[in-house]
Amino acid sequence: MAVSLDIADLRARKDRPASTPAPAAVPTEAVNLAATKTDGLGCHAGKDAMKAAANAAGMSETLDRYAKDYPQGPHDQPQSMCPAFGSLRVGLRMRRTATILSGSACCVYGLTFTSHFYGAKRSVGYVPFNSETLVTGKLFEDIREAVFEVAKPADYDAVVIINLCVPTASGVPLRLLPKEIDGVRIIGIDVPGFGVPTHAEAKDVLAGAMLKFARTEAEQGPVQAPRAGRSERPTVTLLGEMFPADPVVIGGLLEPLGLAAGPVVPTREWRELYAALDCAAVAAIHPFYTASMREFELAGRPIVGSAPVGHDGTADWLDRIGEACAVPRATVEAAKNRLLPMIKGALSATPIKGRITLSGYEGSELLVGRLLVESGADLRYVGTACPRTPYSEADRDWLEARGVTVRYRASLEDDLSAMREFRPDLAIGTTPVVQAAKELAVPALYFTNLISARPLMGVAGAGSLAKVINAALGNQHRFDAMRDFFDGVGEGHAAGIWEEVPKVRQNVASATRGKPSHNPIGEMA
């Protein structure tokens, strides 16, 4: 069910059940009036102005929590897409979940375009606003009314409302929305670009908010069982989006330990949140889900970092999972003796030979780096837009011990500098990194679509990267041929730039006949 792009028709409807309270007006003092003066505080205002406005509007607690959960630096923010896309993606991938955006029309257009480009098949709700509705508090009323209109238990388990930059800077108080409407959960979150550094971390903003709500429900009494029923064995919840085959592979690694793979968070359905909380341990595959991990810690669940990638990564991960779940040591060793030789065999069967630099913003960059090193690659640099956390320390230590430079919160400039310094045979990175590499006639692969969209765990992951990477490494001769063919094009005298104003000259044939040229502007000298 889509929310109308024009909220006026929602106000006109009179069919709200009598049991449902009418939306209440929000006091104008809850809105930062300064943020709506003159031309308003749009994205053009800059992060400092937006953040100052948000703090003045009573959003300091939210921004302080984000600053602690998602620390910035060494620079202020990596160059990636709008962070809110991460939260939007999480909501759109969940069954029986509606998502509504409140923000500038240009932002909403870009986010919905991107979401459908990445395969979303649902409508995105939108509550428009202008300076008047911000000043009067009418935007909050419009959001509240839209929520009441959408929150139908026959259609949805939850409704997610996301404030983008301007409503957050203006202090639109989503916290005043009801927690439930006729049994439908109402989840309001602020995901401003000046407070959440990357879209990867914005996934955690919504996942953490949902886990908190689900944990509170579970503490209050019985909750809905998973669609497939509860596992007979203790489960390990998997934290972070990953290739669809990886949870299956991880389940196979856990089976000899007497464990099973639990839900993947972010989940695809509300009831899976209860199953995710009802686990023996949490595997922080993506180590930056700080808000989600806080909820698991409050639920008393141990958290294990890294992931079963390659031989060494799998061995270490099985040890720590065994410790967290109190699996007998002999059982863990038997599992390792059974699984590790197969992984080592897969790695040796598909070696990678070549110097590589690697960067991305998904959060799995260090895991891919470990797999490349164990596959034989000469990996010199790993850059990730995500922050350094305690749960990525094992990966960082392992990589740095093998001479790999690891850069958290890496900027585009960091990635390009590494490419120039290490002169790789293959550059793996974001779109601008790939573009820069190809301009230098260096083979390159886009991390998000060609690397992270492959299995990484266990035996399946051991040989998954070799084919695409070796194929790219083998394309150097093509880049050399293209560079030689186009040598000089677009540079110097061949840059296509007129050094002086073109002169008009008469057509020679016309001039001999004493007649003007058929071309009124003649030929350019």
Short mmCIF file of C-alpha atoms in Angstrom, two decimals:
data_model
loop_
_atom_site.label_atom_id
_atom_site.label_comp_id
_atom_site.label_asym_id
_atom_site.label_seq_id
_atom_site.Cartn_x
_atom_site.Cartn_y
_atom_site.Cartn_z
CA MET A 1 0.00 0.00 0.00
CA ALA A 2 1.50 3.33 -1.04
CA VAL A 3 1.16 6.61 0.78
CA SER A 4 -0.16 9.33 -1.49
CA LEU A 5 2.37 11.90 -2.59
CA ASP A 6 -0.26 14.52 -1.75
CA ILE A 7 -1.20 14.36 1.91
CA ALA A 8 -4.27 16.58 1.50
CA ASP A 9 -6.52 13.66 0.57
CA LEU A 10 -5.61 11.93 3.83
CA ARG A 11 -6.94 14.85 5.83
CA ALA A 12 -10.19 14.74 3.92
CA ARG A 13 -11.00 11.14 4.80
CA LYS A 14 -13.53 10.59 7.57
CA ASP A 15 -13.53 6.80 7.78
CA ARG A 16 -11.07 6.43 10.65
CA PRO A 17 -12.45 3.98 13.24
CA ALA A 18 -13.91 5.59 16.33
CA SER A 19 -11.44 3.66 18.48
CA THR A 20 -8.51 5.36 16.79
CA PRO A 21 -7.61 8.71 18.36
CA ALA A 22 -7.38 11.70 16.05
CA PRO A 23 -3.92 13.10 15.40
CA ALA A 24 -2.91 15.68 17.94
CA ALA A 25 -1.17 18.88 16.99
CA VAL A 26 2.46 19.24 17.96
CA PRO A 27 3.44 22.42 19.83
CA THR A 28 5.25 24.86 17.55
CA GLU A 29 8.01 25.22 20.13
CA ALA A 30 8.98 21.58 19.37
CA VAL A 31 10.10 22.75 15.95
CA ASN A 32 13.26 24.76 15.31
CA LEU A 33 11.79 27.90 13.76
CA ALA A 34 15.21 29.28 12.86
CA ALA A 35 15.69 26.37 10.50
CA THR A 36 12.75 27.51 8.41
CA LYS A 37 13.59 31.19 7.95
CA THR A 38 14.44 32.67 4.55
CA ASP A 39 15.20 29.80 2.20
CA GLY A 40 15.24 27.18 4.94
CA LEU A 41 17.97 24.74 5.86
CA GLY A 42 18.43 22.56 2.84
CA CYS A 43 21.36 20.31 2.04
CA HIS A 44 23.14 23.37 0.67
CA ALA A 45 23.41 24.82 4.19
CA GLY A 46 26.31 22.54 5.08
CA LYS A 47 26.74 19.95 7.81
CA ASP A 48 27.79 22.36 10.53
CA ALA A 49 24.73 24.57 10.07
CA MET A 50 22.41 21.56 9.86
CA LYS A 51 23.91 19.98 12.97
CA ALA A 52 23.70 23.25 14.92
CA ALA A 53 20.06 23.62 13.93
CA ALA A 54 19.29 20.03 14.97
CA ASN A 55 20.93 20.53 18.36
CA ALA A 56 18.97 23.73 18.87
CA ALA A 57 15.79 21.85 17.98
CA GLY A 58 16.28 19.29 20.73
CA MET A 59 17.97 16.56 18.67
CA SER A 60 21.26 16.62 20.58
CA GLU A 61 20.61 13.30 22.33
CA THR A 62 20.08 11.53 19.01
CA LEU A 63 23.13 13.15 17.39
CA ASP A 64 25.32 12.41 20.42
CA ARG A 65 24.30 8.75 20.28
CA TYR A 66 25.10 8.59 16.56
CA ALA A 67 28.46 10.26 17.15
CA LYS A 68 29.30 7.58 19.72
CA ASP A 69 27.91 4.64 17.74
CA TYR A 70 29.38 5.69 14.39
CA PRO A 71 32.58 7.62 15.09
CA GLN A 72 33.94 9.78 12.30
CA GLY A 73 37.51 10.43 11.27
CA PRO A 74 40.17 10.81 10.21
CA HIS A 75 37.99 13.03 8.00
CA ASP A 76 34.38 14.02 8.61
CA GLN A 77 32.58 11.62 6.28
CA PRO A 78 33.38 9.15 3.49
CA GLN A 79 32.10 9.95 0.02
CA SER A 80 29.24 7.53 -0.51
CA MET A 81 25.55 7.64 -1.32
CA CYS A 82 22.97 9.24 0.98
CA PRO A 83 23.11 7.32 4.28
CA ALA A 84 19.33 7.10 4.50
CA PHE A 85 19.37 4.61 1.62
CA GLY A 86 20.60 1.98 4.08
CA SER A 87 17.58 2.32 6.36
CA LEU A 88 15.23 2.54 3.39
CA ARG A 89 16.70 -0.66 1.95
CA VAL A 90 16.20 -2.54 5.22
CA GLY A 91 12.53 -1.54 5.43
CA LEU A 92 11.77 -2.29 1.81
CA ARG A 93 13.20 -5.81 2.07
CA MET A 94 10.96 -6.78 5.01
CA ARG A 95 7.61 -8.47 4.59
CA ARG A 96 4.54 -6.65 5.88
CA THR A 97 6.51 -3.46 6.50
CA ALA A 98 5.64 -0.04 5.12
CA THR A 99 8.24 2.71 4.78
CA ILE A 100 7.50 6.44 4.74
CA LEU A 101 10.05 9.18 4.07
CA SER A 102 9.90 12.76 5.28
CA GLY A 103 12.41 15.02 3.60
CA SER A 104 13.12 17.34 0.72
CA ALA A 105 11.47 16.26 -2.52
CA CYS A 106 14.80 15.99 -4.34
CA CYS A 107 16.17 13.68 -1.64
CA VAL A 108 13.06 11.50 -1.68
CA TYR A 109 13.21 11.26 -5.47
CA GLY A 110 16.85 10.21 -5.40
CA LEU A 111 16.30 7.64 -2.66
CA THR A 112 13.27 6.05 -4.29
CA PHE A 113 15.05 5.96 -7.66
CA THR A 114 18.05 4.24 -6.09
CA SER A 115 15.89 1.78 -4.16
CA HIS A 116 14.03 0.69 -7.30
CA PHE A 117 17.28 0.56 -9.24
CA TYR A 118 18.44 -1.99 -6.66
CA GLY A 119 15.32 -4.08 -7.09
CA ALA A 120 12.74 -2.78 -4.61
CA LYS A 121 9.26 -3.78 -5.73
CA ARG A 122 7.24 -1.71 -3.27
CA SER A 123 6.03 1.85 -3.10
CA VAL A 124 7.83 4.29 -0.84
CA GLY A 125 5.62 6.60 1.18
CA TYR A 126 6.33 10.33 1.16
CA VAL A 127 4.99 13.13 3.31
CA PRO A 128 5.86 16.45 1.63
CA PHE A 129 6.46 19.71 3.48
CA ASN A 130 7.25 23.37 3.03
CA SER A 131 8.45 26.17 5.28
CA GLU A 132 4.93 26.87 6.51
CA THR A 133 4.26 23.29 7.64
CA LEU A 134 7.63 23.24 9.40
CA VAL A 135 6.94 26.52 11.21
CA THR A 136 3.44 25.60 12.33
CA GLY A 137 4.18 21.99 13.23
CA LYS A 138 1.79 20.85 10.51
CA LEU A 139 4.42 18.50 9.06
CA PHE A 140 4.29 16.41 12.22
CA GLU A 141 0.49 16.32 11.99
CA ASP A 142 0.76 15.23 8.36
CA ILE A 143 3.23 12.47 9.26
CA ARG A 144 1.00 11.31 12.11
CA GLU A 145 -2.06 11.25 9.91
CA ALA A 146 -0.21 9.33 7.21
CA VAL A 147 0.86 6.76 9.80
CA PHE A 148 -2.71 6.27 10.98
CA GLU A 149 -3.83 5.88 7.38
CA VAL A 150 -1.25 3.22 6.59
CA ALA A 151 -1.17 1.25 9.87
CA LYS A 152 -3.70 -1.44 9.02
CA PRO A 153 -3.03 -4.77 10.79
CA ALA A 154 -4.37 -6.71 7.80
CA ASP A 155 -1.56 -5.25 5.70
CA TYR A 156 1.40 -4.54 7.96
CA ASP A 157 3.26 -5.62 11.08
CA ALA A 158 5.21 -2.37 11.21
CA VAL A 159 5.36 1.11 9.70
CA VAL A 160 8.77 2.79 9.46
CA ILE A 161 9.02 6.58 9.25
CA ILE A 162 12.40 8.06 8.32
CA ASN A 163 13.25 11.72 8.86
CA LEU A 164 15.84 12.96 6.36
CA CYS A 165 18.14 15.96 6.89
CA VAL A 166 15.74 18.92 6.89
CA PRO A 167 13.05 17.46 9.19
CA THR A 168 15.78 16.27 11.57
CA ALA A 169 17.47 19.70 11.55
CA SER A 170 14.07 21.25 12.20
CA GLY A 171 13.35 18.94 15.12
CA VAL A 172 10.27 17.17 13.76
CA PRO A 173 9.61 14.91 16.79
CA LEU A 174 8.98 11.37 15.57
CA ARG A 175 9.38 10.26 19.19
CA LEU A 176 5.89 11.67 19.84
CA LEU A 177 4.28 9.22 17.42
CA PRO A 178 2.31 6.38 19.04
CA LYS A 179 4.29 3.17 19.53
CA GLU A 180 1.44 1.06 18.16
CA ILE A 181 -1.73 1.59 16.16
CA ASP A 182 -4.19 -1.31 16.21
CA GLY A 183 -1.29 -3.70 16.85
CA VAL A 184 0.93 -2.27 14.09
CA ARG A 185 4.33 -1.16 15.41
CA ILE A 186 5.36 2.41 14.62
CA ILE A 187 9.14 2.88 14.22
CA GLY A 188 10.28 6.48 13.79
CA ILE A 189 13.98 7.14 13.14
CA ASP A 190 16.13 10.10 12.13
CA VAL A 191 18.77 9.34 9.50
CA PRO A 192 20.40 12.67 8.60
CA GLY A 193 23.43 12.77 6.36
CA PHE A 194 25.11 15.05 8.91
CA GLY A 195 24.73 12.47 11.70
CA VAL A 196 25.05 9.01 10.14
CA PRO A 197 28.27 8.66 8.11
CA THR A 198 27.42 5.85 5.66
CA HIS A 199 24.45 3.96 4.28
CA ALA A 200 25.96 0.76 5.70
CA GLU A 201 25.63 2.16 9.22
CA ALA A 202 22.13 3.47 8.50
CA LYS A 203 21.09 -0.17 8.12
CA ASP A 204 22.06 -0.57 11.76
CA VAL A 205 20.02 2.48 12.79
CA LEU A 206 16.79 0.78 11.71
CA ALA A 207 17.84 -2.76 12.63
CA GLY A 208 18.77 -1.57 16.12
CA ALA A 209 15.49 0.31 16.54
CA MET A 210 13.53 -2.79 15.52
CA LEU A 211 15.53 -5.08 17.81
CA LYS A 212 14.89 -2.72 20.72
CA PHE A 213 11.15 -2.80 20.06
CA ALA A 214 11.14 -6.59 19.65
CA ARG A 215 13.23 -7.10 22.79
CA THR A 216 10.75 -5.03 24.81
CA GLU A 217 7.86 -7.10 23.43
CA ALA A 218 9.63 -10.37 24.28
CA GLU A 219 10.27 -9.16 27.83
CA GLN A 220 6.57 -8.43 28.29
CA GLY A 221 5.27 -11.87 27.31
CA PRO A 222 4.97 -14.56 24.61
CA VAL A 223 5.79 -13.51 21.06
CA GLN A 224 5.25 -14.96 17.61
CA ALA A 225 7.36 -17.98 16.65
CA PRO A 226 9.46 -18.00 13.45
CA ARG A 227 7.65 -18.96 10.28
CA ALA A 228 9.61 -22.24 10.09
CA GLY A 229 9.36 -22.89 13.83
CA ARG A 230 12.09 -22.79 16.47
CA SER A 231 15.36 -24.58 15.84
CA GLU A 232 15.98 -27.77 17.82
CA ARG A 233 19.64 -26.75 18.21
CA PRO A 234 21.09 -23.57 19.73
CA THR A 235 21.42 -20.91 17.06
CA VAL A 236 23.98 -18.30 16.09
CA THR A 237 22.43 -15.07 14.82
CA LEU A 238 24.27 -13.57 11.85
CA LEU A 239 24.69 -9.79 11.95
CA GLY A 240 25.06 -7.97 8.63
CA GLU A 241 23.78 -8.33 5.09
CA MET A 242 25.61 -10.97 3.08
CA PHE A 243 25.43 -13.06 -0.05
CA PRO A 244 22.36 -15.38 0.19
CA ALA A 245 24.46 -18.56 0.07
CA ASP A 246 26.67 -17.53 3.00
CA PRO A 247 24.14 -18.23 5.81
CA VAL A 248 23.65 -21.70 4.34
CA VAL A 249 27.41 -22.26 4.26
CA ILE A 250 27.76 -20.98 7.83
CA GLY A 251 25.01 -23.36 8.88
CA GLY A 252 27.09 -26.21 7.47
CA LEU A 253 30.11 -25.05 9.48
CA LEU A 254 28.05 -24.87 12.68
CA GLU A 255 26.42 -28.26 12.26
CA PRO A 256 29.43 -30.30 13.53
CA LEU A 257 29.40 -28.12 16.66
CA GLY A 258 25.79 -29.02 17.38
CA LEU A 259 24.68 -25.49 16.46
CA ALA A 260 22.54 -23.96 13.71
CA ALA A 261 22.56 -20.69 11.81
CA GLY A 262 19.88 -18.33 13.10
CA PRO A 263 18.29 -15.37 11.33
CA VAL A 264 20.31 -12.77 9.46
CA VAL A 265 19.93 -9.26 10.88
CA PRO A 266 18.61 -7.08 9.23
CA THR A 267 15.77 -9.59 9.03
CA ARG A 268 13.22 -10.11 6.28
CA GLU A 269 10.25 -10.31 8.64
CA TRP A 270 9.30 -8.89 12.03
CA ARG A 271 8.89 -12.27 13.75
CA GLU A 272 12.49 -13.14 12.84
CA LEU A 273 13.63 -10.44 15.26
CA TYR A 274 12.43 -12.56 18.18
CA ALA A 275 14.31 -15.57 16.85
CA ALA A 276 17.42 -13.43 16.35
CA LEU A 277 17.30 -12.39 20.02
CA ASP A 278 16.67 -16.00 21.09
CA CYS A 279 20.17 -17.20 20.22
CA ALA A 280 23.20 -18.74 21.87
CA ALA A 281 25.58 -16.17 20.35
CA VAL A 282 25.77 -13.43 17.74
CA ALA A 283 28.25 -13.53 14.86
CA ALA A 284 29.12 -9.91 13.97
CA ILE A 285 29.91 -10.65 10.32
CA HIS A 286 29.70 -6.89 9.74
CA PRO A 287 31.36 -5.44 12.84
CA PHE A 288 29.86 -1.92 12.78
CA TYR A 289 26.25 -2.76 13.77
CA THR A 290 26.72 -0.99 17.08
CA ALA A 291 23.07 -0.25 17.90
CA SER A 292 22.08 -3.83 17.11
CA MET A 293 24.89 -5.24 19.24
CA ARG A 294 23.77 -3.05 22.13
CA GLU A 295 20.37 -4.75 22.04
CA PHE A 296 21.93 -8.21 21.93
CA GLU A 297 24.15 -7.33 24.87
CA LEU A 298 21.12 -6.12 26.84
CA ALA A 299 19.53 -9.48 26.02
CA GLY A 300 22.62 -11.21 27.47
CA ARG A 301 23.95 -12.64 24.20
CA PRO A 302 27.72 -13.00 23.60
CA ILE A 303 29.09 -11.47 20.40
CA VAL A 304 31.85 -12.92 18.21
CA GLY A 305 33.62 -10.80 15.61
CA SER A 306 35.10 -11.63 12.18
CA ALA A 307 33.76 -14.47 10.03
CA PRO A 308 34.66 -17.95 8.70
CA VAL A 309 36.65 -16.73 5.68
CA GLY A 310 39.63 -18.69 4.38
CA HIS A 311 41.57 -21.27 6.38
CA ASP A 312 42.85 -19.09 9.23
CA GLY A 313 39.65 -17.08 9.56
CA THR A 314 37.48 -20.20 9.73
CA ALA A 315 39.75 -21.88 12.29
CA ASP A 316 39.77 -18.84 14.56
CA TRP A 317 36.03 -18.22 14.16
CA LEU A 318 35.13 -21.83 15.05
CA ASP A 319 37.28 -21.59 18.17
CA ARG A 320 35.56 -18.43 19.38
CA ILE A 321 32.06 -19.61 18.50
CA GLY A 322 32.77 -22.80 20.42
CA GLU A 323 33.88 -20.80 23.45
CA ALA A 324 30.86 -18.49 23.29
CA CYS A 325 28.42 -21.41 23.02
CA ALA A 326 30.20 -23.69 25.52
CA VAL A 327 30.92 -26.36 22.91
CA PRO A 328 33.37 -29.02 24.16
CA ARG A 329 36.90 -28.43 22.90
CA ALA A 330 37.14 -31.91 21.43
CA THR A 331 34.02 -31.25 19.34
CA VAL A 332 35.48 -28.00 17.98
CA GLU A 333 38.77 -29.69 17.07
CA ALA A 334 36.96 -32.52 15.32
CA ALA A 335 34.98 -29.98 13.28
CA LYS A 336 38.15 -28.12 12.33
CA ASN A 337 39.87 -31.35 11.29
CA ARG A 338 36.94 -32.11 9.03
CA LEU A 339 36.40 -28.67 7.50
CA LEU A 340 39.78 -26.94 7.27
CA PRO A 341 41.48 -29.33 4.81
CA MET A 342 38.64 -28.81 2.33
CA ILE A 343 39.03 -25.03 2.58
CA LYS A 344 42.79 -25.22 2.14
CA GLY A 345 42.33 -27.45 -0.87
CA ALA A 346 39.90 -25.02 -2.47
CA LEU A 347 42.29 -22.12 -1.89
CA SER A 348 45.26 -23.94 -3.43
CA ALA A 349 43.20 -25.10 -6.40
CA THR A 350 42.33 -21.56 -7.45
CA PRO A 351 45.33 -19.32 -6.69
CA ILE A 352 45.37 -15.59 -7.36
CA LYS A 353 48.64 -14.07 -8.54
CA GLY A 354 48.94 -10.32 -8.75
CA ARG A 355 49.23 -7.11 -6.77
CA ILE A 356 45.85 -5.74 -5.62
CA THR A 357 44.43 -2.73 -3.80
CA LEU A 358 40.95 -3.06 -2.31
CA SER A 359 38.39 -0.53 -1.09
CA GLY A 360 34.64 -0.28 -0.59
CA TYR A 361 31.80 0.90 1.64
CA GLU A 362 29.83 -2.29 2.34
CA GLY A 363 31.62 -3.32 5.53
CA SER A 364 33.03 -6.67 4.35
CA GLU A 365 36.24 -5.22 2.92
CA LEU A 366 38.54 -6.70 5.58
CA LEU A 367 36.96 -10.14 5.15
CA VAL A 368 37.50 -10.01 1.38
CA GLY A 369 41.06 -8.88 2.03
CA ARG A 370 41.77 -11.92 4.19
CA LEU A 371 40.39 -14.21 1.50
CA LEU A 372 42.53 -12.57 -1.19
CA VAL A 373 45.70 -12.95 0.89
CA GLU A 374 44.99 -16.62 1.59
CA SER A 375 44.34 -17.10 -2.12
CA GLY A 376 47.88 -15.94 -2.85
CA ALA A 377 47.24 -12.34 -3.88
CA ASP A 378 49.81 -9.65 -3.15
CA LEU A 379 47.34 -7.40 -1.32
CA ARG A 380 48.84 -4.03 -0.35
CA TYR A 381 45.90 -1.91 0.82
CA VAL A 382 42.40 -2.32 2.25
CA GLY A 383 40.22 0.77 2.65
CA THR A 384 36.74 0.74 4.15
CA ALA A 385 34.28 3.60 4.65
CA CYS A 386 33.14 1.95 7.89
CA PRO A 387 34.63 2.68 11.34
CA ARG A 388 37.07 0.72 13.40
CA THR A 389 35.35 -1.32 16.12
CA PRO A 390 36.48 -4.00 18.62
CA TYR A 391 34.83 -6.68 16.48
CA SER A 392 37.08 -6.03 13.46
CA GLU A 393 40.34 -6.06 15.43
CA ALA A 394 41.14 -9.70 14.65
CA ASP A 395 40.84 -9.01 10.92
CA ARG A 396 42.92 -5.85 11.11
CA ASP A 397 45.66 -7.54 13.14
CA TRP A 398 45.79 -10.50 10.74
CA LEU A 399 46.06 -8.26 7.67
CA GLU A 400 48.61 -5.88 9.12
CA ALA A 401 50.76 -8.80 10.26
CA ARG A 402 51.02 -9.72 6.56
CA GLY A 403 52.05 -6.26 5.42
CA VAL A 404 48.62 -4.97 4.37
CA THR A 405 47.79 -1.32 5.05
CA VAL A 406 44.31 -1.06 6.59
CA ARG A 407 42.47 2.27 6.50
CA TYR A 408 39.14 2.80 8.28
CA ARG A 409 36.86 5.67 7.20
CA ALA A 410 38.88 5.70 3.99
CA SER A 411 38.21 8.60 1.64
CA LEU A 412 38.35 8.55 -2.13
CA GLU A 413 41.63 10.42 -1.85
CA ASP A 414 43.02 7.64 0.40
CA ASP A 415 42.01 4.97 -2.12
CA LEU A 416 43.45 6.84 -5.10
CA SER A 417 46.66 7.58 -3.22
CA ALA A 418 47.07 3.88 -2.42
CA MET A 419 46.54 2.99 -6.07
CA ARG A 420 49.21 5.47 -7.16
CA GLU A 421 51.64 4.34 -4.46
CA PHE A 422 51.34 0.58 -4.85
CA ARG A 423 50.71 0.50 -8.64
CA PRO A 424 48.51 -2.63 -8.49
CA ASP A 425 47.83 -5.11 -11.26
CA LEU A 426 44.17 -4.89 -10.25
CA ALA A 427 42.25 -2.22 -8.35
CA ILE A 428 39.04 -3.23 -6.57
CA GLY A 429 36.99 -0.31 -5.36
CA THR A 430 34.12 2.12 -5.69
CA THR A 431 32.96 3.57 -9.00
CA PRO A 432 35.36 6.58 -9.00
CA VAL A 433 38.29 4.34 -8.06
CA VAL A 434 37.46 1.99 -10.92
CA GLN A 435 37.18 4.94 -13.29
CA ALA A 436 40.54 6.36 -12.22
CA ALA A 437 42.19 2.95 -12.55
CA LYS A 438 40.91 2.42 -16.08
CA GLU A 439 42.13 5.87 -17.09
CA LEU A 440 45.59 4.60 -16.07
CA ALA A 441 45.05 1.40 -18.08
CA VAL A 442 44.84 -0.66 -14.87
CA PRO A 443 42.21 -3.43 -14.72
CA ALA A 444 39.60 -2.68 -12.08
CA LEU A 445 36.48 -4.24 -10.52
CA TYR A 446 33.57 -2.56 -8.75
CA PHE A 447 33.49 -3.96 -5.22
CA THR A 448 29.74 -3.80 -4.55
CA ASN A 449 28.45 -5.58 -7.65
CA LEU A 450 31.33 -7.89 -8.56
CA ILE A 451 33.02 -8.79 -5.26
CA SER A 452 30.66 -8.44 -2.29
CA ALA A 453 27.87 -10.10 -4.30
CA ARG A 454 29.67 -13.45 -4.09
CA PRO A 455 29.92 -16.12 -1.39
CA LEU A 456 32.81 -15.48 1.00
CA MET A 457 32.40 -18.09 3.75
CA GLY A 458 33.82 -21.57 4.11
CA VAL A 459 34.66 -23.79 1.16
CA ALA A 460 32.25 -21.95 -1.16
CA GLY A 461 33.98 -18.65 -0.51
CA ALA A 462 37.48 -20.07 -0.87
CA GLY A 463 37.23 -20.36 -4.63
CA SER A 464 34.52 -17.82 -5.40
CA LEU A 465 36.73 -14.79 -6.04
CA ALA A 466 39.48 -16.42 -8.07
CA LYS A 467 37.60 -16.72 -11.35
CA VAL A 468 36.50 -13.10 -11.65
CA ILE A 469 39.77 -11.70 -10.29
CA ASN A 470 42.02 -13.85 -12.47
CA ALA A 471 39.90 -12.95 -15.50
CA ALA A 472 40.37 -9.26 -14.71
CA LEU A 473 44.10 -9.70 -14.17
CA GLY A 474 44.31 -11.41 -17.54
CA ASN A 475 42.83 -8.37 -19.29
CA GLN A 476 45.94 -6.20 -18.97
CA HIS A 477 46.86 -6.69 -22.62
CA ARG A 478 43.48 -5.26 -23.65
CA PHE A 479 44.05 -2.15 -21.59
CA ASP A 480 47.52 -1.80 -23.10
CA ALA A 481 46.10 -2.08 -26.62
CA MET A 482 43.41 0.52 -25.91
CA ARG A 483 45.91 2.87 -24.30
CA ASP A 484 48.22 2.62 -27.34
CA PHE A 485 45.34 3.07 -29.78
CA PHE A 486 43.95 6.16 -28.04
CA ASP A 487 47.34 7.58 -27.06
CA GLY A 488 47.21 11.37 -27.13
CA VAL A 489 43.47 11.62 -27.71
CA GLY A 490 41.96 14.27 -25.47
CA GLU A 491 45.34 15.74 -24.57
CA GLY A 492 47.30 18.73 -25.81
CA HIS A 493 46.49 19.71 -29.39
CA ALA A 494 44.02 16.81 -29.57
CA ALA A 495 42.04 17.90 -26.52
CA GLY A 496 39.24 19.28 -28.69
CA ILE A 497 39.71 22.80 -27.34
CA TRP A 498 39.85 25.79 -29.72
CA GLU A 499 42.96 27.84 -28.96
CA GLU A 500 41.50 30.88 -30.76
CA VAL A 501 38.16 32.08 -32.05
CA PRO A 502 37.28 30.22 -35.31
CA LYS A 503 37.43 32.45 -38.39
CA VAL A 504 34.78 32.56 -41.11
CA ARG A 505 36.08 32.12 -44.63
CA GLN A 506 34.22 32.15 -47.90
CA ASN A 507 33.63 28.96 -49.81
CA VAL A 508 36.26 28.99 -52.61
CA ALA A 509 33.89 27.76 -55.32
CA SER A 510 31.28 30.34 -54.42
CA ALA A 511 33.86 33.10 -54.32
CA THR A 512 35.00 32.39 -57.91
CA ARG A 513 31.41 32.76 -59.05
CA GLY A 514 31.03 36.00 -57.17
CA LYS A 515 28.26 34.48 -55.10
CA PRO A 516 28.04 33.96 -51.32
CA SER A 517 28.56 30.49 -49.92
CA HIS A 518 25.53 28.27 -49.43
CA ASN A 519 26.70 27.96 -45.85
CA PRO A 520 25.88 31.31 -44.21
CA ILE A 521 28.65 30.96 -41.61
CA GLY A 522 31.21 29.58 -44.07
CA GLU A 523 33.88 27.09 -43.09
CA MET A 524 35.85 27.24 -39.89
CA ALA A 525 39.58 27.76 -40.29
#
